[in-house]
Coordinates of C-alpha atoms in Angstrom, one line a residue:
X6 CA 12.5 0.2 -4.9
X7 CA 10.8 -3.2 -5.0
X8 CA 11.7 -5.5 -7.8
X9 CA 10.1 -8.5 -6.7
X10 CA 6.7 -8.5 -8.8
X11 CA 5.4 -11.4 -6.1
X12 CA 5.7 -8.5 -3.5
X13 CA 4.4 -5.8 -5.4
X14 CA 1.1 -8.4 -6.3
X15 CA 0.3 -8.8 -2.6
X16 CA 0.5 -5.3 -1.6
X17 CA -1.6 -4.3 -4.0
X18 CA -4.4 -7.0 -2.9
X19 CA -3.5 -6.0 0.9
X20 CA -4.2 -2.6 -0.3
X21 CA -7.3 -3.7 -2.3
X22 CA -8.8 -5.2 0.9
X23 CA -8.3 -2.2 2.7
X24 CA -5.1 -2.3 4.4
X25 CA -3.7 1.0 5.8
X26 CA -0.2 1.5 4.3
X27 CA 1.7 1.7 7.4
X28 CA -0.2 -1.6 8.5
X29 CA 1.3 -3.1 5.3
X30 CA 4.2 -1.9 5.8
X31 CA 4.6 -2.9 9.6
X32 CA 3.4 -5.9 9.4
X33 CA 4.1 -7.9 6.0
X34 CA 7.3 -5.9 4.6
X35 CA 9.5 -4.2 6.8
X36 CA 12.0 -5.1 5.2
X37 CA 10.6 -2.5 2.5
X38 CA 10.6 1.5 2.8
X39 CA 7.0 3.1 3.4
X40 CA 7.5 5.4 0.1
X41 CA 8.5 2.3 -2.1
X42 CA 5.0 0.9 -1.0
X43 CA 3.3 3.5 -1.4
X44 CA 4.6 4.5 -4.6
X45 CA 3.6 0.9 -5.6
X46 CA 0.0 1.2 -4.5
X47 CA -0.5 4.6 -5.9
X48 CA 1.5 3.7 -9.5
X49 CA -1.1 0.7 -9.6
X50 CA -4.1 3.4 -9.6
X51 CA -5.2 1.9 -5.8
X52 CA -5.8 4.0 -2.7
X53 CA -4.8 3.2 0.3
X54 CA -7.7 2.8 3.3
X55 CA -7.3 6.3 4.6
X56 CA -7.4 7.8 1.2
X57 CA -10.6 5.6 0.2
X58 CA -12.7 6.7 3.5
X59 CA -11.4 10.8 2.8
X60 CA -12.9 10.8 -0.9
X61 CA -15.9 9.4 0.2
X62 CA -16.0 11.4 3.6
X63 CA -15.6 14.4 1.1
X64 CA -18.2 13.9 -1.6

């Protein structure tokens, strides 16, 4: 679980900005567990890149 609201801001923008998940997670907290990020992005209402580019692919 992530507590740290300064960490939970930025990977929401990164997410935002069209960041892949695993991309964040690799790259800028590995410290973190993939679920706890995505949980984060997806509580937030965001999508991550890969679910952005399947709802438009599939409109």
């Amino acid at each position: 679980m992530i507590t740290d609201k300064r960490d939970i801001e930025k990977i929401i923008k990164l997410a935002r900005e069209g960041k892949q998940i695993s991309r964040i997670w690799e790259e800028y907290f590995p410290h973190y567990d993939y679920w706890d990020i995505y949980f984060e992005i997806h509580e937030a209402g965001e999508k991550s890149a890969l679910g952005t580019k399947r709802k438009i692919t599939h409109r």
